Short mmCIF file of C-alpha atoms and ligand atoms in Angstrom, two decimals:
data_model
loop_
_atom_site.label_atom_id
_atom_site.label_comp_id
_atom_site.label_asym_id
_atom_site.label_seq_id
_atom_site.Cartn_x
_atom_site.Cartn_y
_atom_site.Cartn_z
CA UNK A 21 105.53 34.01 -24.49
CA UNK A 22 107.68 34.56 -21.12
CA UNK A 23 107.24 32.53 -18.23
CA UNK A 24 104.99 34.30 -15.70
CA UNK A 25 108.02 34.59 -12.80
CA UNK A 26 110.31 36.14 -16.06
CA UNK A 27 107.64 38.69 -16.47
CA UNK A 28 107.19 39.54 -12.86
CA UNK A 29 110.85 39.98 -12.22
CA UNK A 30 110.73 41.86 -15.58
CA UNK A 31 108.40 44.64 -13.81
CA UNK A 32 110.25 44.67 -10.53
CA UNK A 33 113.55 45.26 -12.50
CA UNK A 34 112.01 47.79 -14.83
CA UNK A 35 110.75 50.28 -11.74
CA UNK A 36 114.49 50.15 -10.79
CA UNK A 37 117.11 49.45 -13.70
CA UNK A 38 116.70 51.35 -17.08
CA UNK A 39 114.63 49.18 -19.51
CA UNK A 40 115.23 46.34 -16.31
CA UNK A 41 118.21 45.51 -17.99
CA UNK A 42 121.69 46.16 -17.11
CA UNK A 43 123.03 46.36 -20.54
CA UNK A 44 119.91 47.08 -23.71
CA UNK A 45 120.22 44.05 -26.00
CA UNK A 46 118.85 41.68 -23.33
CA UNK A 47 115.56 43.88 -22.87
CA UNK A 48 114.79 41.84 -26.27
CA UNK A 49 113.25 45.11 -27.44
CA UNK A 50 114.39 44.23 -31.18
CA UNK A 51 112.00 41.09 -31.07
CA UNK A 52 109.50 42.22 -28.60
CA UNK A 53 107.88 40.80 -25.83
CA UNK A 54 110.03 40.02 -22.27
CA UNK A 55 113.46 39.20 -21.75
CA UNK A 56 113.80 35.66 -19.76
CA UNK A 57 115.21 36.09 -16.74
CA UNK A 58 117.91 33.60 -15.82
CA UNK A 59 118.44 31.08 -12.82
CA UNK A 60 121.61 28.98 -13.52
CA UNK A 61 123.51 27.80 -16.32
CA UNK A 62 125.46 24.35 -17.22
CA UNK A 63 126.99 23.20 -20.23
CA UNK A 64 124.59 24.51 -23.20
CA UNK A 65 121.71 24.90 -21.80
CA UNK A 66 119.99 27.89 -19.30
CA UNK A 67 117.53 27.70 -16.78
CA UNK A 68 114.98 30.08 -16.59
CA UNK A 69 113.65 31.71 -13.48
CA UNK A 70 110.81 30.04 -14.14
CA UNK A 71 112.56 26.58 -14.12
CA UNK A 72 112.02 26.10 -18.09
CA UNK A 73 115.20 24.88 -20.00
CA UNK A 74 116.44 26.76 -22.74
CA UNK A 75 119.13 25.31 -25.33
CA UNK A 76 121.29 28.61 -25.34
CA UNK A 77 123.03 30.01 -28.52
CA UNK A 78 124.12 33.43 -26.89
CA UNK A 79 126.55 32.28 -24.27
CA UNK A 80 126.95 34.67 -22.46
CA UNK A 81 127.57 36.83 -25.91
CA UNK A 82 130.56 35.25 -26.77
CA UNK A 83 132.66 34.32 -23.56
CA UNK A 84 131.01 30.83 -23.24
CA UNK A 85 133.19 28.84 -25.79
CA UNK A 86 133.86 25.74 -23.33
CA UNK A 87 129.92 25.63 -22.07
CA UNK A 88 128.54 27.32 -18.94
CA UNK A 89 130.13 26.75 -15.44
CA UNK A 90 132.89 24.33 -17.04
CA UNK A 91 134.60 22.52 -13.45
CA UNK A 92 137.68 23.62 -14.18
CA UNK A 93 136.90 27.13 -14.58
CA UNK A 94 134.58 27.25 -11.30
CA UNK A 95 137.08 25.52 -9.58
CA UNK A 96 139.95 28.34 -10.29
CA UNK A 97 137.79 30.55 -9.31
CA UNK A 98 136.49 29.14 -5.98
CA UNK A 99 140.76 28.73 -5.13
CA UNK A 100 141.59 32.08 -6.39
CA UNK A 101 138.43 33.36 -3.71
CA UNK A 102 139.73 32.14 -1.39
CA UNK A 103 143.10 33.31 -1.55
CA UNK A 104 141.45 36.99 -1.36
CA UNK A 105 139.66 38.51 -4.47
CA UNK A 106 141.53 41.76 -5.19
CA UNK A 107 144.49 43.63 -3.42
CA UNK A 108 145.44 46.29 -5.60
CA UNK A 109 149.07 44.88 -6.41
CA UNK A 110 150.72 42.42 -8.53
CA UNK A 111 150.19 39.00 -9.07
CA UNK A 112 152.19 36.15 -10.92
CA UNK A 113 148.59 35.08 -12.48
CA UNK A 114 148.94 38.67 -14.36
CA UNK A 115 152.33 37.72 -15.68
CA UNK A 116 150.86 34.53 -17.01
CA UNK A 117 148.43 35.43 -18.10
CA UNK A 118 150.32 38.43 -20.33
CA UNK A 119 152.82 35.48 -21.07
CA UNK A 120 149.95 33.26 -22.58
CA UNK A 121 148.41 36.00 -24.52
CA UNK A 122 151.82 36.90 -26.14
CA UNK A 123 152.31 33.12 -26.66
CA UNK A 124 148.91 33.08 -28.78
CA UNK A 125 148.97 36.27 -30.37
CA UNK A 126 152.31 37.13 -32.25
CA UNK A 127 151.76 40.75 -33.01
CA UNK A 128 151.37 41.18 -29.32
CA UNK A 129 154.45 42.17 -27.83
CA UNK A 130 153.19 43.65 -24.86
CA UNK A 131 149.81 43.87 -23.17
CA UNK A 132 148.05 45.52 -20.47
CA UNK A 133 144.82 43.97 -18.69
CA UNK A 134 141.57 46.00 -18.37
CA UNK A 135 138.15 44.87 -17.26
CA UNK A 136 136.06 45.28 -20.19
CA UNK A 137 135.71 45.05 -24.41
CA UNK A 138 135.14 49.02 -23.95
CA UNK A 139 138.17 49.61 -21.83
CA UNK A 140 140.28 47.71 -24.08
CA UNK A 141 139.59 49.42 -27.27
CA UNK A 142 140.12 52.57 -25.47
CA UNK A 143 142.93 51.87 -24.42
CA UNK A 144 144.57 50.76 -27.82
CA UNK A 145 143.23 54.18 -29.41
CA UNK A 146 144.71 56.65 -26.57
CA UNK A 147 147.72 54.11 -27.19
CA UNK A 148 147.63 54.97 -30.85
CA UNK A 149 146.87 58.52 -31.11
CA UNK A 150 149.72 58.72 -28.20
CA UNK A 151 151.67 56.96 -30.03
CA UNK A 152 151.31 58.89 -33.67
CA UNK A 153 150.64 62.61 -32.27
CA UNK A 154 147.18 62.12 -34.32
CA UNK A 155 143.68 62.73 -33.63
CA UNK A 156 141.22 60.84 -36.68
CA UNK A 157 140.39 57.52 -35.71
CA UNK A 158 139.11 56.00 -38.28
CA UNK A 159 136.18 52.91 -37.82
CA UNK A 160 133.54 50.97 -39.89
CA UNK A 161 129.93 51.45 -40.62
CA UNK A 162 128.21 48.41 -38.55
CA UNK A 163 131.03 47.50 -36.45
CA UNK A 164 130.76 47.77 -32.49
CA UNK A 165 133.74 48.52 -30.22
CA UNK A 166 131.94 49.29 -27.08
CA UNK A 167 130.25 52.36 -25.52
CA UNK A 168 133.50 54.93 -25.44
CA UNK A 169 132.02 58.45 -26.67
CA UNK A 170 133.87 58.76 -29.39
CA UNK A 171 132.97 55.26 -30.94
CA UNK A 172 129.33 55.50 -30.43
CA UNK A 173 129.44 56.81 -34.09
CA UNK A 174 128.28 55.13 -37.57
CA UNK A 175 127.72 57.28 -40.65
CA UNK A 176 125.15 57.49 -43.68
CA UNK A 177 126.12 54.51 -46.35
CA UNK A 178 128.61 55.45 -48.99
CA UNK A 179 131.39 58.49 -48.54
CA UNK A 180 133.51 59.05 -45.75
CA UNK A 181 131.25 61.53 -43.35
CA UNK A 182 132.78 62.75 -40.24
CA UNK A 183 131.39 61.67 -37.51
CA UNK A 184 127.52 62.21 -36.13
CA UNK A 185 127.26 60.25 -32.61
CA UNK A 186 124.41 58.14 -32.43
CA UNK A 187 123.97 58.24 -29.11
CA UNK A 188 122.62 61.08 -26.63
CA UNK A 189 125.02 62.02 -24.80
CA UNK A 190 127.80 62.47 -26.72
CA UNK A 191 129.36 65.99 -28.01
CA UNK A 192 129.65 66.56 -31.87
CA UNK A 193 133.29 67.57 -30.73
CA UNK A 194 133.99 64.36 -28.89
CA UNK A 195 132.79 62.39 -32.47
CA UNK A 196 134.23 65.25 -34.68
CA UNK A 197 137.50 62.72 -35.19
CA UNK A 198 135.79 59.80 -35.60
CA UNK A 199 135.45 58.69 -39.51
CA UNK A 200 133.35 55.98 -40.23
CA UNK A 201 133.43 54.07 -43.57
CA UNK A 202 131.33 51.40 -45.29
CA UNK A 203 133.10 47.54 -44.51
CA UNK A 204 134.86 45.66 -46.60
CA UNK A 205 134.78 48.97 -49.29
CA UNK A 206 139.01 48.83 -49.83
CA UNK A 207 138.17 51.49 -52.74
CA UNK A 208 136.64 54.28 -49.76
CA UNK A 209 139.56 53.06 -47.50
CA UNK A 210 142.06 53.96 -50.41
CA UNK A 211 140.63 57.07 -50.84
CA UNK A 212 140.53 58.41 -47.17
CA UNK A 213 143.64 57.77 -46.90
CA UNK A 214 144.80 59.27 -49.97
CA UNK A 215 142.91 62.09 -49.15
CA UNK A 216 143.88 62.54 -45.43
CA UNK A 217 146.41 59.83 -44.36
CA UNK A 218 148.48 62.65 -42.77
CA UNK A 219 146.10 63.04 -40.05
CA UNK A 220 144.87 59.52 -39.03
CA UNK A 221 145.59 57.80 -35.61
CA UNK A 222 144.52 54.68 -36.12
CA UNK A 223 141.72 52.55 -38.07
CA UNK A 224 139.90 50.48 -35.93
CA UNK A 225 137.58 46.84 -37.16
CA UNK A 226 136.26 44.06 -36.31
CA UNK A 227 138.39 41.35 -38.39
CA UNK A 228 135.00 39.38 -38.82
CA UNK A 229 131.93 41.62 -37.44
CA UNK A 230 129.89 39.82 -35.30
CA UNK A 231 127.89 43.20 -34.29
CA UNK A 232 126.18 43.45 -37.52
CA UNK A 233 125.46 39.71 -37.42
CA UNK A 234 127.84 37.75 -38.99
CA UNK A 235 129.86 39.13 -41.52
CA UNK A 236 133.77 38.03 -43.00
CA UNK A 237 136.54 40.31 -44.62
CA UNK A 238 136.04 40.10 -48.49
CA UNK A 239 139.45 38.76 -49.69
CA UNK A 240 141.93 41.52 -49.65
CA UNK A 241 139.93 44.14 -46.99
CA UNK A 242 142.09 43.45 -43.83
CA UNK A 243 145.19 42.99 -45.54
CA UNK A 244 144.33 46.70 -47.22
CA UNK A 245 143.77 47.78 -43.43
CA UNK A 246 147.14 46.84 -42.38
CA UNK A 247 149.31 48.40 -45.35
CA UNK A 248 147.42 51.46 -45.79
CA UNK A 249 148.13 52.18 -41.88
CA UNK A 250 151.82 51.00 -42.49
CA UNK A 251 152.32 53.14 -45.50
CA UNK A 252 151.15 56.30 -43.66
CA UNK A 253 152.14 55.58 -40.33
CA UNK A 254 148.72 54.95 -38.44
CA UNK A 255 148.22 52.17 -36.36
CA UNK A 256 145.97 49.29 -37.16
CA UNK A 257 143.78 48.01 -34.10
CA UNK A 258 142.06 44.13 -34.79
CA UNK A 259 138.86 44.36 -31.92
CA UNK A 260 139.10 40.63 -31.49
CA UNK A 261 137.12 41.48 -28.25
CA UNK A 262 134.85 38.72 -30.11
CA UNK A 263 136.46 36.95 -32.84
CA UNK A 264 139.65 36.09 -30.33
CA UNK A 265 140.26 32.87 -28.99
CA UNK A 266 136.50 32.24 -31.14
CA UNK A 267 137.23 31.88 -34.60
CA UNK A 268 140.93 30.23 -33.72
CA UNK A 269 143.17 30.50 -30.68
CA UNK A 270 144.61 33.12 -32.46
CA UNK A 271 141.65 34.91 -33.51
CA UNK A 272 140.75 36.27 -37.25
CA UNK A 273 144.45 37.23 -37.31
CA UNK A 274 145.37 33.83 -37.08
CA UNK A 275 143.14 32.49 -39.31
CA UNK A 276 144.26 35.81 -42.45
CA UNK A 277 148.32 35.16 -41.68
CA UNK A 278 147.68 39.03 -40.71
CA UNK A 279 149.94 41.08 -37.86
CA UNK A 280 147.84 44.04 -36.98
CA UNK A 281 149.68 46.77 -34.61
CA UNK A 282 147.33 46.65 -31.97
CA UNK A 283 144.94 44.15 -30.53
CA UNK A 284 142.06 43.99 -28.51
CA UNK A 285 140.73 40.80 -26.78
CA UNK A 286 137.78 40.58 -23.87
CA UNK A 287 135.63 38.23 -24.19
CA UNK A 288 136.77 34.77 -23.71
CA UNK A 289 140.34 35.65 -22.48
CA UNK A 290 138.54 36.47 -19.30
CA UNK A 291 136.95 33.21 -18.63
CA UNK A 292 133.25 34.54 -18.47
CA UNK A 293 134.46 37.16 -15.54
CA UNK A 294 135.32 40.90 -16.63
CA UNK A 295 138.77 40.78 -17.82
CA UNK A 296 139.73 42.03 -21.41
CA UNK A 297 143.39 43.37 -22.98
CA UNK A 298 144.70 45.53 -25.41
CA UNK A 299 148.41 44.97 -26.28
CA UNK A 300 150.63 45.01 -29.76
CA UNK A 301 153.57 46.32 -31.29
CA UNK A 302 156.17 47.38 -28.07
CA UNK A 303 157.09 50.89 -29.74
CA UNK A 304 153.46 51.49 -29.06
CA UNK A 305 152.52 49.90 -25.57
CA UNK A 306 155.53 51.68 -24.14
CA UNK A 307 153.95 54.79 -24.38
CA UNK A 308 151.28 53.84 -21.88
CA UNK A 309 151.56 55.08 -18.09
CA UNK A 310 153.88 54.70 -16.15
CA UNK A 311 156.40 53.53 -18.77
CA UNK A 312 155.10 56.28 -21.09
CA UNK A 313 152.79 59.53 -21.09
CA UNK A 314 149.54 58.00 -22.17
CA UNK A 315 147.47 57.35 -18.93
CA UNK A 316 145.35 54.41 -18.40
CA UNK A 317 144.95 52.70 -15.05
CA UNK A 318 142.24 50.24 -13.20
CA UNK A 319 141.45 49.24 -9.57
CA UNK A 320 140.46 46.20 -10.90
CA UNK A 321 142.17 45.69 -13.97
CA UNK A 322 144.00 42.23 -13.77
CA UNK A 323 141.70 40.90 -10.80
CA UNK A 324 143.02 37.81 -9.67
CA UNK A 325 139.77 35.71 -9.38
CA UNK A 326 139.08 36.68 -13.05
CA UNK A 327 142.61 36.42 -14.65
CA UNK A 328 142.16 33.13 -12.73
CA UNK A 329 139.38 32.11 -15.19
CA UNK A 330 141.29 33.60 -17.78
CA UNK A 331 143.72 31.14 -17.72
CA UNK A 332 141.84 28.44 -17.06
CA UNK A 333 139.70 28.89 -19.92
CA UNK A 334 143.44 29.64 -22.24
CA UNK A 335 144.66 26.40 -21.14
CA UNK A 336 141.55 24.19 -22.70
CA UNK A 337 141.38 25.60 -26.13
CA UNK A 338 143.28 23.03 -28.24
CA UNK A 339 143.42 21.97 -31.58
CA UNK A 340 140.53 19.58 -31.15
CA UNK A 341 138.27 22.36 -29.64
CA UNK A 342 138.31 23.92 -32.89
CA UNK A 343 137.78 20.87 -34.94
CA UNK A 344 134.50 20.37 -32.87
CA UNK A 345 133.33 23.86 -33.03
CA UNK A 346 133.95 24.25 -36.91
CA UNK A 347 131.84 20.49 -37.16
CA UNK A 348 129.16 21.39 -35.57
CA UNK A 349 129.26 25.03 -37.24
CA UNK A 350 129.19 23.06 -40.73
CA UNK A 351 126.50 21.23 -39.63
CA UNK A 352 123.98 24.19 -37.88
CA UNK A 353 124.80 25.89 -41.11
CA UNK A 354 124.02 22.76 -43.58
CA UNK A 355 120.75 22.69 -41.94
CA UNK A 356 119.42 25.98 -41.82
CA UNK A 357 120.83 26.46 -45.50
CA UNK A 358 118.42 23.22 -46.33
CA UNK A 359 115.00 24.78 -44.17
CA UNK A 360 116.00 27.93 -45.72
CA UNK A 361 115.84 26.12 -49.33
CA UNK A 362 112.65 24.27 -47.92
CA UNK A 363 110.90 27.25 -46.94
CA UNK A 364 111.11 29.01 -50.31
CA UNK A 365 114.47 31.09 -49.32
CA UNK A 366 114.25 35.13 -48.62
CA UNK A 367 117.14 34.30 -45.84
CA UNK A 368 120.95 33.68 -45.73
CA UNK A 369 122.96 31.98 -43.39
CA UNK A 370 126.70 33.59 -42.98
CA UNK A 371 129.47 31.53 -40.39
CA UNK A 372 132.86 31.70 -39.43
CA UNK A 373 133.58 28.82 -36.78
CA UNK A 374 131.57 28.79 -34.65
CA UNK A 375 129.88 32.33 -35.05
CA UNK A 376 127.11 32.41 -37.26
CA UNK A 377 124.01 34.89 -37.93
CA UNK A 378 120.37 33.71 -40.05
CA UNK A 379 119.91 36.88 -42.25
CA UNK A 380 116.70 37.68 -43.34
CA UNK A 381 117.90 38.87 -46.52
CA UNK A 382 117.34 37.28 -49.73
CA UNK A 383 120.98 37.69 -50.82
CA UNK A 384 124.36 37.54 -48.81
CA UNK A 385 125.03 40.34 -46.50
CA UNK A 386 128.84 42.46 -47.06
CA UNK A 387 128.57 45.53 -45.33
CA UNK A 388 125.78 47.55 -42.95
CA UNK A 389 124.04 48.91 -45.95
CA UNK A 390 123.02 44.99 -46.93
CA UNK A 391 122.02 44.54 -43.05
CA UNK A 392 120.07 47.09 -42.59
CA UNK A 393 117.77 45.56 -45.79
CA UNK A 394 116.94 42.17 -43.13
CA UNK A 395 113.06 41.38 -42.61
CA UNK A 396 113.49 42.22 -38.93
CA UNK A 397 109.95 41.75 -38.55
CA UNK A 398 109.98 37.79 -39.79
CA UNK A 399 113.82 37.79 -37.78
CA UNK A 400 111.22 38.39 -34.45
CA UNK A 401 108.57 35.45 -35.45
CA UNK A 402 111.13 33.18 -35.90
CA UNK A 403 113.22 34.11 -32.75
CA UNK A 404 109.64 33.80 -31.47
CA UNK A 405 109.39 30.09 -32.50
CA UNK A 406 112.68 29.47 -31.44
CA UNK A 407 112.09 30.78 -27.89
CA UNK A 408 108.63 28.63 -28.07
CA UNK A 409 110.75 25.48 -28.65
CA UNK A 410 113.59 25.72 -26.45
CA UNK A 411 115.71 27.61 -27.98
CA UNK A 412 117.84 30.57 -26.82
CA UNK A 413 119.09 32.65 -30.01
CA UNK A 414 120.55 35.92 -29.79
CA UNK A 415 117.36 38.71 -29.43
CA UNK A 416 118.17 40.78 -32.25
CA UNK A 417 119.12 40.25 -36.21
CA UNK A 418 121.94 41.62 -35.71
CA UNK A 419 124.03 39.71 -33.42
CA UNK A 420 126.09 36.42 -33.71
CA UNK A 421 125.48 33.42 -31.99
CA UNK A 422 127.97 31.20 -30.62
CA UNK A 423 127.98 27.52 -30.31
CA UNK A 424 130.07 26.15 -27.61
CA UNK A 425 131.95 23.05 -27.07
CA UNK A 426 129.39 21.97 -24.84
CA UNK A 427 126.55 21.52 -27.93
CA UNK A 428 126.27 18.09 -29.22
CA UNK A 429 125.30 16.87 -32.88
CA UNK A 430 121.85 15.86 -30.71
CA UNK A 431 121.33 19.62 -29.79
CA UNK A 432 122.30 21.08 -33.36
CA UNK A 433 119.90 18.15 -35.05
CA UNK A 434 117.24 19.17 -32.38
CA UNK A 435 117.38 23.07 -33.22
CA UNK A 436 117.86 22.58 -36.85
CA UNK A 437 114.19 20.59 -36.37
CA UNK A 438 113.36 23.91 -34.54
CA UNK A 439 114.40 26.53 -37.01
CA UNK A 440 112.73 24.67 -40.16
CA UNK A 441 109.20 25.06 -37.60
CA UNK A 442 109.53 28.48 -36.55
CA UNK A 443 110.16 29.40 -40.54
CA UNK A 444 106.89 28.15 -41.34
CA UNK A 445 105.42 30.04 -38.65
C1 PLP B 28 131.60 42.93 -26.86
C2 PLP B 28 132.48 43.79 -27.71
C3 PLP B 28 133.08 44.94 -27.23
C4 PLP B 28 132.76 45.54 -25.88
O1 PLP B 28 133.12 44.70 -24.83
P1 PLP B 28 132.44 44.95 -23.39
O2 PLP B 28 133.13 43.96 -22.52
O3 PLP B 28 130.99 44.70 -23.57
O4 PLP B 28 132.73 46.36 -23.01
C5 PLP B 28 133.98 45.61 -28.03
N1 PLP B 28 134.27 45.15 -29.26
C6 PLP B 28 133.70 44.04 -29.77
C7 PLP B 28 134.09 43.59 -31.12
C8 PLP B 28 132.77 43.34 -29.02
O5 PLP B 28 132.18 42.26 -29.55
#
């Protein structure tokens, strides 16, 4: 149940703000009941408006990875402040911060900065269909690359189907070039592009989906991503909006040895401000404006208060960030898999790093089709119980949560205690 000043907020903001939320997820509409309405944040834990304390697993969706207001991030943003927060030229922070992405990220060559996950993958697909002449962008069932119209598509489970847009709003035409195929399926991949490889821009995933919940690349599914595009001269684009700088510095394409063409990062880069990038292979970025004819342009795009962050947040992910994150991964994981076992099973627990996702499916989950099957219902009662004992985890099945450098063995011990409850619920 929501605290009574949650709730009350919760109306105001509803008369006012679609759903009373400024973006649907946190309406917690795929649980039910209230969203809780925040206060302040430190380390891993949120405080409620109602002054409850909540050990948080969503941070922030992703951006989080070092804890909530980390000092050294609030204190490059308090200098950058005060040094002005925008003036609509450039900055040496920009060329740093393009320097240090570059630096992490190998198959960029050249980036551009945007202000959001959505921008960025727009970007890289005007980029690639630029780039190749081509109009068919081709994406996966399940995976989520922000709100652009033309993305806002998914298709029925098995063939290729061109594309149906699943949101109001959007014009069969606009989705018309949008292909969507089932993930990790190398076999439907092969065929579209044996079928049509003449005509495709670009193919577009998430390297490990976090927007289904958490799923990894079978052996052999990114790699097929990344040749089939070579071979026919489309352009592969990694959305590491989440997985970058998450599941290693480098993201998922770190972690697979893989060079995808393009790249798109958000997320963490930015610091927990709105700063994302697209960047990759310099044949391609110099087609973009003004270097090139494909347009793309921001009044904020590079902001120096949030590329400020950016680089704060770059400079702190080490070796031994990573170690930490992957331990205490191991061990969240370890104990759900044992009050899973405890509980009679009927649910799977699926991690890379420190991303993980508590399916309510009684076997492991490859591709939407297996998602979709989740007990969503017993997914709300335990988020229920969760929420109940202090614990803030992601309000839908499928989303990832993220644990954060800030968590301690203490904290995963304490909501491992808390997950084996709210199963028995
Ligand atoms: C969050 C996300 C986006 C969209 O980013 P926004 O900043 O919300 O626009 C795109 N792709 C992936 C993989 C994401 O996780």
């Amino acid at each position: 149940m929501t605290d009574p000043t949650s709730r009350s907020l919760f109306e105001r903001a509803c008369r006012v703000i679609p759903g009373g939320v400024n973006s649907p997820v946190r309406a917690f509409r795929a649980v039910g009941g209230s969203p809780v309405f925040i206060a302040s944040a430190a380390g891993a834990h949120l405080t409620g408006a109602g002054g409850q304390r909540y050990l948080d697993y969503v941070g922030s969706w992703g951006p989080m990875i070092l804890g909530h207001a980390h000092p050294a991030i609030v204190a490059a943003i308090q200098a950058a402040a005060a040094r002005g927060t925008s003036y609509g030229a450039p900055t040496e922070l920009e060329v740093r911060f393009a320097e240090a992405l570059v630096a992490l990220y190998p198959s960029i060559e050249m980036m551009r900065a945007v202000s959001s996950g959505t921008e960025a993958t727009m970007g890289a697909l005007r980029a690639a269909r630029g780039f190749t002449g081509r109009d068919v962008v081709v994406k996966f069932e399940g995976c989520y690359h922000g709100h652009a119209d033309f993305l806002l598509v998914k298709a029925g489970s098995g063939a290729a189907t061109f594309g149906v847009p699943d949101s109001a709003g959007v014009p069969a035409q606009t989705a018309a070039n949008t292909v969507t195929l089932p993930f990790n399926d190398v076999a439907a991949l092969r065929a579209l592009f044996a079928s049509r490889g003449s005509e495709i821009a670009a193919v577009i995933v998430e390297p490990v989906v976090g927007n289904m919940g958490v799923v990894p690349p079978a052996p052999g599914f990114l790699e097929a991503i990344v040749s089939e595009c070579a071979a026919a001269g489309a352009v592969s684009v990694f959305d590491e909006v989440m997985t970058g700088c998450r599941v290693a510095r480098g993201g998922m394409q770190e972690r697979a040895g893989i060079k995808p063409d393009m790249t798109c990062l958000g997320k963490i880069v930015g610091g927990g401000l709105p700063l994302a990038a697209y960047g990759g292979k310099r044949a391609i970025m110099e087609k973009v404006a003004p270097l090139g004819p494909v347009y793309q342009a921001g009044t904020l795009s590079g902001n120096p208060v949030a590329v400020s962050a950016g680089l704060a947040m770059l400079e702190r992910l080490d070796d031994a960030l990573y170690a930490r994150l992957e331990a205490l991964g191991a061990r969240l994981e370890a104990g759900f898999t044992r009050a899973i076992a405890k509980h009679g099973g009927g649910a799977c627990v699926q991690r890379v790093g420190s991303m993980i996702t508590l399916f309510f499916t009684a076997s492991p989950v490859r591709s939407w089709s297996d998602a979709k099957a989740s007990d969503t219902k017993a997914f709300a009662r335990w988020h229920a119980g969760l929420l109940a004992r202090g614990v803030y985890w992601p309000p839908s099945q499928y989303e990832a949560a993220f644990i954060s450098a800030a968590h301690t063995d203490a904290d995963i011990d304490a909501t491992i205690k808390a997950a084996d409850e709210a199963l028995g619920v």
